[in-house]
Amino acid sequence: MRILVTGGAGFIGSNFVSYTLKKHPDDRIIVLDALTYAGNLENFDKEIWNNPNFQFFHGNITDEKLVKELMRNVDAVVHFAAETHVDRSIREAGTFLETDIWGTYILLDSARLAGIERFVHISTDEVYGEAEDHASVEGDDLKPKSPYAASKTGADRLAWSYWTTYELPVTISRCSNNYGPFQYPEKLIPLFVTNAMEDKPLPVYGHGKNTRDWIYVLDHCSAIDALMRSDGDKVNGEVFNVSSEHELSVLDITGIILKALGKPESLINHVEDRPGHVIRHAVDPSKINKVLGWKPEYGFVENIEKTIDWYRNNETWWRNLKEKQAEYKEWIKAQYGKG
Ligand code: NAD
Ligand code: TYD
């Protein structure tokens, strides 16, 4: 299979690239990535760069000419590229609309014209908004609460419309919060792990009782792999939640990180709450289990520890971002008021 992976230099995309090259050594992967602040060529190791089945293109998914050219040489698309940080979308939503909606349109339309055989659209559980009295199921109303979530909802429904209108074989994953190696240190887990290692405060928004449903990134990758390779009659035009059903609050996660690193609770700093902060995200993965037999492989306790160890053992990776990347420093100053 020849696969175009958009956003492949980001957190989940780069994990997916290395997962796929190992699991399907005969597949060819073309990554298209704009290398925004979140894209990082250091997310690919030497083995990947030396793999003749891996190709990297630096470019934007809104570049129609380039996208059309790349589509001619692939059978399938996995579309990760997006602006992804809720807090950034609250400060500036325009780039989210441009990449997450317009960029998705360019990809879908080019895929339609090229006759792509499978288009896996990576959506998110954020599209549901609050999971109030039950873990969200695929038929629930979509009530996104942030500009990020609203942009992803637009993209999710646009992708579906390309199935209903043009029969482009689209399948959509809505996964919960991922954790693992190579996550940009603006998101909760890598920010708190690396801050704790540096004895810096951990900025908990509001009371910290908001919960998320945590999944190890390689479990998300195996679900995408299943969506890529299943029969069309099972997945085309379908939405699948992906989760490993580990709901924990921000304070729970903070406690786990402090304990694992042997750091004091005095590092916890309650700061102003995020506007529109979702109280609970949780998704029910019964459908993907029933239809495709997919199950998560990784438990939470071992893998959060493994993840913390990864940041401990890969200081150069995150210090290059935290200490050398101008966009990172600017973001931390704007959001948390410190340089
Ligand atoms: P990330 O921010 O780490 O990576 C995004 C990647 O997309 C970066 O490499 C960036 O350079 C690239 N990109 C951004 N704009 C682009 C553009 N216009 N053209 C080409 N490339 C561009 O994100 P992530 O956490 O890896 O998330 C990947 C996808 O998974 C996103 O679509 C996100 O909505 C979805 N998702 C993420 C999570 C999560 O917990 N991280 C959960 C569910 C779904
Ligand atoms: P985040 O990693 O931004 O993911 P999302 O908002 O997409 O779920 O945030 C996860 C949770 O952590 C969310 O409840 C907000 C909270 N949080 C903080 O309390 N402080 C922070 O500095 C960050 C980045 C997140």
Short mmCIF file of C-alpha atoms and ligand atoms in Angstrom, two decimals:
data_model
loop_
_atom_site.label_atom_id
_atom_site.label_comp_id
_atom_site.label_asym_id
_atom_site.label_seq_id
_atom_site.Cartn_x
_atom_site.Cartn_y
_atom_site.Cartn_z
CA MET A 1 0.00 0.00 0.00
CA ARG A 2 1.21 3.54 -0.76
CA ILE A 3 0.01 5.91 1.93
CA LEU A 4 -0.01 9.70 2.13
CA VAL A 5 0.30 10.72 5.79
CA THR A 6 -0.50 14.38 6.40
CA GLY A 7 0.89 15.91 9.58
CA GLY A 8 3.27 12.96 9.87
CA ALA A 9 5.94 15.02 11.66
CA GLY A 10 3.64 15.72 14.61
CA PHE A 11 3.03 13.64 17.72
CA ILE A 12 0.55 10.98 16.58
CA GLY A 13 1.58 11.14 12.92
CA SER A 14 5.23 10.34 13.63
CA ASN A 15 4.29 7.48 15.94
CA PHE A 16 1.99 6.18 13.18
CA VAL A 17 4.78 6.39 10.58
CA SER A 18 7.20 4.32 12.65
CA TYR A 19 4.42 1.89 13.67
CA THR A 20 3.43 1.33 10.01
CA LEU A 21 6.98 0.98 8.64
CA LYS A 22 7.62 -1.72 11.27
CA LYS A 23 4.31 -3.54 10.91
CA HIS A 24 4.02 -3.32 7.12
CA PRO A 25 7.61 -3.15 5.82
CA ASP A 26 6.47 -3.29 2.18
CA ASP A 27 4.21 -0.24 2.47
CA ARG A 28 5.43 3.10 1.10
CA ILE A 29 4.83 6.20 3.18
CA ILE A 30 4.83 9.77 1.93
CA VAL A 31 4.61 12.38 4.67
CA LEU A 32 3.30 15.85 3.85
CA ASP A 33 3.91 18.27 6.71
CA ALA A 34 4.14 22.06 6.88
CA LEU A 35 6.50 21.87 9.90
CA THR A 36 4.56 24.36 11.98
CA TYR A 37 5.79 24.85 15.56
CA ALA A 38 4.37 21.35 16.28
CA GLY A 39 6.04 19.51 13.41
CA ASN A 40 9.51 18.18 14.17
CA LEU A 41 11.92 16.29 11.92
CA GLU A 42 13.60 14.93 15.05
CA ASN A 43 10.49 12.79 15.55
CA PHE A 44 11.90 10.48 12.85
CA ASP A 45 14.92 8.41 13.81
CA LYS A 46 17.84 7.45 11.54
CA GLU A 47 16.23 4.13 10.67
CA ILE A 48 13.18 5.94 9.27
CA TRP A 49 15.27 8.45 7.29
CA ASN A 50 17.27 5.55 5.81
CA ASN A 51 14.18 3.54 4.93
CA PRO A 52 13.70 3.61 1.13
CA ASN A 53 9.93 3.30 1.68
CA PHE A 54 9.81 6.65 3.53
CA GLN A 55 9.62 10.02 1.80
CA PHE A 56 9.14 13.44 3.38
CA PHE A 57 7.62 16.48 1.66
CA HIS A 58 7.73 19.87 3.36
CA GLY A 59 4.50 21.55 2.32
CA ASN A 60 1.05 22.75 3.29
CA ILE A 61 -2.16 20.76 2.92
CA THR A 62 -3.78 23.95 1.56
CA ASP A 63 -1.34 23.87 -1.40
CA GLU A 64 -3.71 22.38 -3.95
CA LYS A 65 -1.13 21.87 -6.69
CA LEU A 66 1.25 19.97 -4.43
CA VAL A 67 -1.54 17.91 -2.86
CA LYS A 68 -2.90 16.91 -6.27
CA GLU A 69 0.57 15.86 -7.38
CA LEU A 70 1.15 13.71 -4.29
CA MET A 71 -2.29 12.09 -4.54
CA ARG A 72 -1.35 10.69 -7.95
CA ASN A 73 1.21 8.39 -6.34
CA VAL A 74 -0.74 6.92 -3.43
CA ASP A 75 -3.58 4.47 -2.75
CA ALA A 76 -4.66 5.73 0.66
CA VAL A 77 -4.56 8.83 2.86
CA VAL A 78 -4.31 9.17 6.63
CA HIS A 79 -5.10 12.76 7.48
CA PHE A 80 -3.59 13.94 10.78
CA ALA A 81 -2.48 17.47 9.82
CA ALA A 82 -4.22 20.06 11.96
CA GLU A 83 -3.78 22.88 14.39
CA THR A 84 -4.43 20.95 17.59
CA HIS A 85 -4.14 22.99 20.77
CA VAL A 86 -7.38 24.15 22.39
CA ASP A 87 -5.70 27.01 24.27
CA ARG A 88 -4.11 28.38 21.09
CA SER A 89 -7.48 28.24 19.33
CA ILE A 90 -8.96 30.38 22.10
CA ARG A 91 -6.32 33.06 21.45
CA GLU A 92 -6.38 32.86 17.63
CA ALA A 93 -8.87 30.73 15.71
CA GLY A 94 -8.09 31.72 12.10
CA THR A 95 -5.29 29.22 11.44
CA PHE A 96 -7.51 26.45 12.84
CA LEU A 97 -10.23 27.21 10.32
CA GLU A 98 -7.69 27.45 7.52
CA THR A 99 -5.84 24.19 8.19
CA ASP A 100 -8.47 22.04 9.86
CA ILE A 101 -11.37 22.90 7.53
CA TRP A 102 -9.98 24.39 4.31
CA GLY A 103 -6.96 22.07 4.30
CA THR A 104 -9.25 19.07 4.81
CA TYR A 105 -11.37 20.25 1.88
CA ILE A 106 -8.30 20.44 -0.41
CA LEU A 107 -7.31 16.90 0.59
CA LEU A 108 -10.78 15.43 0.20
CA ASP A 109 -11.37 17.01 -3.17
CA SER A 110 -7.95 15.99 -4.48
CA ALA A 111 -8.51 12.46 -3.15
CA ARG A 112 -11.86 12.31 -4.96
CA LEU A 113 -10.29 13.36 -8.26
CA ALA A 114 -7.40 10.91 -7.83
CA GLY A 115 -9.68 7.96 -7.03
CA ILE A 116 -8.13 7.27 -3.61
CA GLU A 117 -9.14 3.86 -2.22
CA ARG A 118 -9.25 4.71 1.50
CA PHE A 119 -9.28 8.10 3.25
CA VAL A 120 -8.88 7.82 7.02
CA HIS A 121 -9.88 11.12 8.55
CA ILE A 122 -8.46 11.65 12.03
CA SER A 123 -11.16 13.45 13.95
CA THR A 124 -11.35 13.74 17.74
CA ASP A 125 -13.64 13.18 20.72
CA GLU A 126 -13.61 16.97 21.15
CA VAL A 127 -16.38 17.12 18.51
CA TYR A 128 -18.91 15.80 21.07
CA GLY A 129 -18.32 18.53 23.61
CA GLU A 130 -19.30 17.43 27.13
CA ALA A 131 -19.79 13.73 27.86
CA GLU A 132 -22.42 14.38 30.48
CA ASP A 133 -24.11 11.28 31.90
CA HIS A 134 -22.58 8.69 29.51
CA ALA A 135 -19.43 8.12 27.48
CA SER A 136 -20.13 9.60 24.02
CA VAL A 137 -21.35 7.24 21.29
CA GLU A 138 -21.02 7.87 17.57
CA GLY A 139 -24.67 8.94 17.11
CA ASP A 140 -24.55 11.60 19.84
CA ASP A 141 -25.07 15.26 19.03
CA LEU A 142 -21.93 17.21 18.19
CA LYS A 143 -21.57 20.20 20.50
CA PRO A 144 -17.93 21.33 20.23
CA LYS A 145 -16.96 23.89 22.85
CA SER A 146 -13.72 25.46 21.57
CA PRO A 147 -12.74 26.93 18.19
CA TYR A 148 -10.37 23.94 17.81
CA ALA A 149 -13.19 21.48 18.43
CA ALA A 150 -15.56 23.41 16.16
CA SER A 151 -12.99 23.40 13.32
CA LYS A 152 -12.49 19.66 13.74
CA THR A 153 -16.27 19.17 13.73
CA GLY A 154 -16.48 21.03 10.41
CA ALA A 155 -13.74 18.81 8.99
CA ASP A 156 -15.36 15.64 10.36
CA ARG A 157 -18.72 16.41 8.74
CA LEU A 158 -17.08 17.58 5.50
CA ALA A 159 -15.22 14.27 5.31
CA TRP A 160 -18.48 12.37 5.80
CA SER A 161 -20.17 14.46 3.10
CA TYR A 162 -17.52 13.31 0.62
CA TRP A 163 -18.73 9.76 1.23
CA THR A 164 -22.44 10.56 1.02
CA THR A 165 -22.05 12.85 -2.02
CA TYR A 166 -19.19 11.35 -4.04
CA GLU A 167 -18.72 7.90 -2.48
CA LEU A 168 -15.12 8.77 -1.60
CA PRO A 169 -14.24 5.87 0.73
CA VAL A 170 -13.87 7.92 3.88
CA THR A 171 -13.69 6.48 7.39
CA ILE A 172 -13.50 8.66 10.49
CA SER A 173 -11.82 8.03 13.86
CA ARG A 174 -12.80 9.99 16.95
CA CYS A 175 -10.14 9.23 19.49
CA SER A 176 -9.74 10.39 23.08
CA ASN A 177 -6.66 12.14 24.57
CA ASN A 178 -3.42 10.46 23.47
CA TYR A 179 -0.20 10.30 25.50
CA GLY A 180 3.23 8.92 24.65
CA PRO A 181 6.62 9.86 23.21
CA PHE A 182 7.14 12.91 20.94
CA GLN A 183 4.13 14.93 22.19
CA TYR A 184 4.78 18.64 21.92
CA PRO A 185 5.31 20.06 25.43
CA GLU A 186 2.31 22.40 25.33
CA LYS A 187 -0.16 19.57 26.08
CA LEU A 188 -0.90 18.51 29.66
CA ILE A 189 1.29 15.41 30.10
CA PRO A 190 4.53 16.50 28.37
CA LEU A 191 4.20 20.04 29.79
CA PHE A 192 3.78 18.80 33.35
CA VAL A 193 6.42 16.05 33.11
CA THR A 194 9.05 18.40 31.73
CA ASN A 195 8.11 21.28 34.06
CA ALA A 196 8.35 18.93 37.04
CA MET A 197 11.76 17.75 35.87
CA GLU A 198 12.82 21.40 35.79
CA ASP A 199 11.22 22.11 39.22
CA LYS A 200 8.88 24.60 37.55
CA PRO A 201 5.22 25.06 38.60
CA LEU A 202 2.53 22.84 37.07
CA PRO A 203 -0.28 25.21 35.98
CA VAL A 204 -3.56 23.41 36.75
CA TYR A 205 -6.51 25.23 35.19
CA GLY A 206 -9.21 25.99 37.79
CA HIS A 207 -9.96 23.21 40.28
CA GLY A 208 -8.29 20.49 38.17
CA LYS A 209 -11.20 18.06 38.47
CA ASN A 210 -11.91 18.04 34.73
CA THR A 211 -11.49 14.53 33.36
CA ARG A 212 -10.13 13.16 30.11
CA ASP A 213 -10.11 9.64 28.68
CA TRP A 214 -6.41 8.69 28.21
CA ILE A 215 -5.10 6.34 25.51
CA TYR A 216 -1.53 5.31 24.72
CA VAL A 217 -0.61 6.62 21.28
CA LEU A 218 0.25 3.19 19.85
CA ASP A 219 -3.27 1.99 20.62
CA HIS A 220 -4.60 4.86 18.52
CA CYS A 221 -2.14 3.82 15.77
CA SER A 222 -3.39 0.21 15.82
CA ALA A 223 -6.99 1.42 15.53
CA ILE A 224 -6.07 3.57 12.50
CA ASP A 225 -4.25 0.58 11.01
CA ALA A 226 -7.44 -1.48 11.40
CA LEU A 227 -9.50 1.29 9.73
CA MET A 228 -7.01 1.41 6.84
CA ARG A 229 -7.10 -2.29 6.10
CA SER A 230 -10.67 -3.41 6.80
CA ASP A 231 -13.26 -4.16 4.14
CA GLY A 232 -14.98 -1.11 2.71
CA ASP A 233 -18.44 -2.43 3.57
CA LYS A 234 -17.47 -2.30 7.25
CA VAL A 235 -15.85 1.13 7.39
CA ASN A 236 -16.76 3.36 4.44
CA GLY A 237 -18.86 6.32 5.56
CA GLU A 238 -18.58 5.16 9.18
CA VAL A 239 -17.42 6.95 12.31
CA PHE A 240 -15.52 4.99 14.99
CA ASN A 241 -14.77 6.12 18.51
CA VAL A 242 -11.37 5.02 19.80
CA SER A 243 -10.60 4.87 23.51
CA SER A 244 -9.04 2.62 26.12
CA GLU A 245 -11.52 3.80 28.77
CA HIS A 246 -9.10 5.29 31.28
CA GLU A 247 -10.80 8.36 32.67
CA LEU A 248 -8.64 10.46 34.97
CA SER A 249 -8.76 14.05 36.15
CA VAL A 250 -6.03 16.64 35.64
CA LEU A 251 -5.21 16.40 39.36
CA ASP A 252 -4.97 12.57 39.11
CA ILE A 253 -2.51 12.89 36.23
CA THR A 254 -0.57 15.59 38.08
CA GLY A 255 -0.27 13.34 41.16
CA ILE A 256 0.96 10.40 39.06
CA ILE A 257 3.63 12.57 37.41
CA LEU A 258 4.86 14.09 40.69
CA LYS A 259 5.05 10.67 42.35
CA ALA A 260 6.90 9.06 39.43
CA LEU A 261 9.46 11.86 39.40
CA GLY A 262 9.73 12.15 43.19
CA LYS A 263 8.70 15.83 43.13
CA PRO A 264 6.68 17.73 45.79
CA GLU A 265 3.00 18.67 45.54
CA SER A 266 4.04 22.25 46.18
CA LEU A 267 4.80 22.45 42.44
CA ILE A 268 1.03 22.42 41.78
CA ASN A 269 -0.15 25.92 40.88
CA HIS A 270 -3.88 26.48 40.34
CA VAL A 271 -4.24 29.17 37.66
CA GLU A 272 -7.18 30.84 35.93
CA ASP A 273 -9.49 28.33 34.26
CA ARG A 274 -9.62 27.80 30.47
CA PRO A 275 -12.70 29.54 28.99
CA GLY A 276 -15.27 26.94 27.88
CA HIS A 277 -13.23 24.22 29.63
CA VAL A 278 -14.82 20.83 28.90
CA ILE A 279 -15.57 19.13 32.23
CA ARG A 280 -15.57 15.57 30.91
CA HIS A 281 -14.45 13.92 27.69
CA ALA A 282 -15.11 10.19 27.48
CA VAL A 283 -15.91 7.99 24.51
CA ASP A 284 -17.39 4.54 24.20
CA PRO A 285 -15.31 2.29 21.87
CA SER A 286 -17.90 -0.54 21.63
CA LYS A 287 -18.52 -0.02 17.91
CA ILE A 288 -14.91 -0.45 16.74
CA ASN A 289 -14.61 -3.46 19.01
CA LYS A 290 -17.78 -5.06 17.65
CA VAL A 291 -17.28 -4.23 13.96
CA LEU A 292 -13.50 -4.63 13.61
CA GLY A 293 -12.55 -6.59 16.73
CA TRP A 294 -10.16 -3.78 17.74
CA LYS A 295 -9.06 -3.68 21.37
CA PRO A 296 -6.45 -1.54 23.12
CA GLU A 297 -3.29 -3.44 23.94
CA TYR A 298 -1.66 -1.13 26.47
CA GLY A 299 -2.60 -0.61 30.11
CA PHE A 300 -2.51 2.84 31.65
CA VAL A 301 -0.20 2.37 34.63
CA GLU A 302 2.77 0.80 32.79
CA ASN A 303 2.44 3.13 29.85
CA ILE A 304 2.18 6.40 31.70
CA GLU A 305 5.34 5.32 33.54
CA LYS A 306 6.99 4.33 30.26
CA THR A 307 6.01 7.72 28.83
CA ILE A 308 7.42 9.63 31.81
CA ASP A 309 10.63 7.61 31.43
CA TRP A 310 10.75 8.49 27.74
CA TYR A 311 10.78 12.23 28.57
CA ARG A 312 13.40 11.53 31.25
CA ASN A 313 15.60 9.69 28.74
CA ASN A 314 15.09 12.13 25.87
CA GLU A 315 15.87 15.48 27.44
CA THR A 316 17.59 16.77 24.31
CA TRP A 317 14.40 16.28 22.31
CA TRP A 318 12.24 18.48 24.56
CA ARG A 319 14.96 20.90 25.65
CA ASN A 320 15.53 21.74 21.96
CA LEU A 321 11.89 22.88 21.91
CA LYS A 322 11.56 24.46 25.35
CA GLU A 323 14.90 26.25 25.32
CA LYS A 324 15.62 26.89 21.65
CA GLN A 325 12.32 27.27 19.81
CA ALA A 326 11.15 30.91 19.71
CA GLU A 327 7.49 29.88 19.17
CA TYR A 328 7.56 27.78 22.33
CA LYS A 329 8.93 30.57 24.51
CA GLU A 330 6.45 33.06 23.06
CA TRP A 331 3.57 30.67 23.73
CA ILE A 332 4.53 30.03 27.35
CA LYS A 333 4.86 33.75 27.98
CA ALA A 334 1.51 34.58 26.36
CA GLN A 335 -0.37 31.75 28.06
CA TYR A 336 1.25 31.54 31.49
CA GLY A 337 2.86 34.94 31.78
CA LYS A 338 6.45 33.72 32.09
CA GLY A 339 9.42 33.53 29.75
P1 NAD B 1 0.39 17.81 16.55
O1 NAD B 1 0.00 19.22 16.81
O2 NAD B 1 1.44 17.16 17.38
O3 NAD B 1 0.85 17.66 15.02
C1 NAD B 1 0.20 18.28 13.95
C2 NAD B 1 1.08 18.13 12.73
O4 NAD B 1 0.40 18.71 11.61
C3 NAD B 1 2.43 18.87 12.84
O5 NAD B 1 3.46 18.05 12.36
C4 NAD B 1 2.24 20.10 11.96
O6 NAD B 1 3.45 20.58 11.40
C5 NAD B 1 1.29 19.56 10.90
N1 NAD B 1 0.50 20.63 10.25
C6 NAD B 1 -0.21 21.61 10.86
N2 NAD B 1 -0.78 22.41 9.94
C7 NAD B 1 -0.43 21.91 8.73
C8 NAD B 1 -0.73 22.27 7.40
N3 NAD B 1 -1.50 23.34 7.12
N4 NAD B 1 -0.22 21.53 6.38
C9 NAD B 1 0.56 20.44 6.65
N5 NAD B 1 0.88 20.05 7.89
C10 NAD B 1 0.39 20.77 8.92
O7 NAD B 1 -0.98 16.99 16.59
P2 NAD B 1 -1.31 15.52 17.12
O8 NAD B 1 -1.56 15.57 18.57
O9 NAD B 1 -0.32 14.58 16.56
O10 NAD B 1 -2.73 15.29 16.41
C11 NAD B 1 -2.80 14.75 15.10
C12 NAD B 1 -4.26 14.62 14.72
O11 NAD B 1 -4.97 13.80 15.65
C13 NAD B 1 -5.01 15.95 14.67
O12 NAD B 1 -5.89 15.94 13.56
C14 NAD B 1 -5.79 15.96 15.98
O13 NAD B 1 -6.97 16.73 15.87
C15 NAD B 1 -6.10 14.48 16.15
N6 NAD B 1 -6.29 14.02 17.53
C16 NAD B 1 -5.35 14.29 18.47
C17 NAD B 1 -5.53 13.79 19.76
C18 NAD B 1 -4.50 14.03 20.83
O14 NAD B 1 -4.74 13.67 21.99
N7 NAD B 1 -3.33 14.57 20.53
C19 NAD B 1 -6.68 13.05 20.08
C20 NAD B 1 -7.62 12.79 19.06
C21 NAD B 1 -7.41 13.27 17.79
P1 TYD B 2 -4.81 19.36 26.81
O1 TYD B 2 -3.58 18.51 26.92
O2 TYD B 2 -4.66 20.74 26.29
O3 TYD B 2 -5.86 18.53 25.93
P2 TYD B 2 -7.44 18.80 25.65
O4 TYD B 2 -7.78 20.16 26.10
O5 TYD B 2 -7.51 18.67 24.16
O6 TYD B 2 -8.15 17.72 26.38
O7 TYD B 2 -5.50 19.45 28.22
C1 TYD B 2 -5.89 18.28 28.95
C2 TYD B 2 -6.50 18.73 30.26
O8 TYD B 2 -5.50 19.38 31.04
C3 TYD B 2 -7.62 19.75 30.11
O9 TYD B 2 -8.61 19.52 31.12
C4 TYD B 2 -6.95 21.08 30.39
C5 TYD B 2 -5.88 20.71 31.41
N1 TYD B 2 -4.67 21.55 31.39
C6 TYD B 2 -4.28 22.24 32.54
O10 TYD B 2 -4.94 22.15 33.60
N2 TYD B 2 -3.16 23.03 32.48
C7 TYD B 2 -2.44 23.17 31.35
O11 TYD B 2 -1.42 23.93 31.35
C8 TYD B 2 -2.83 22.45 30.17
C9 TYD B 2 -2.05 22.58 28.90
C10 TYD B 2 -3.96 21.64 30.24
#
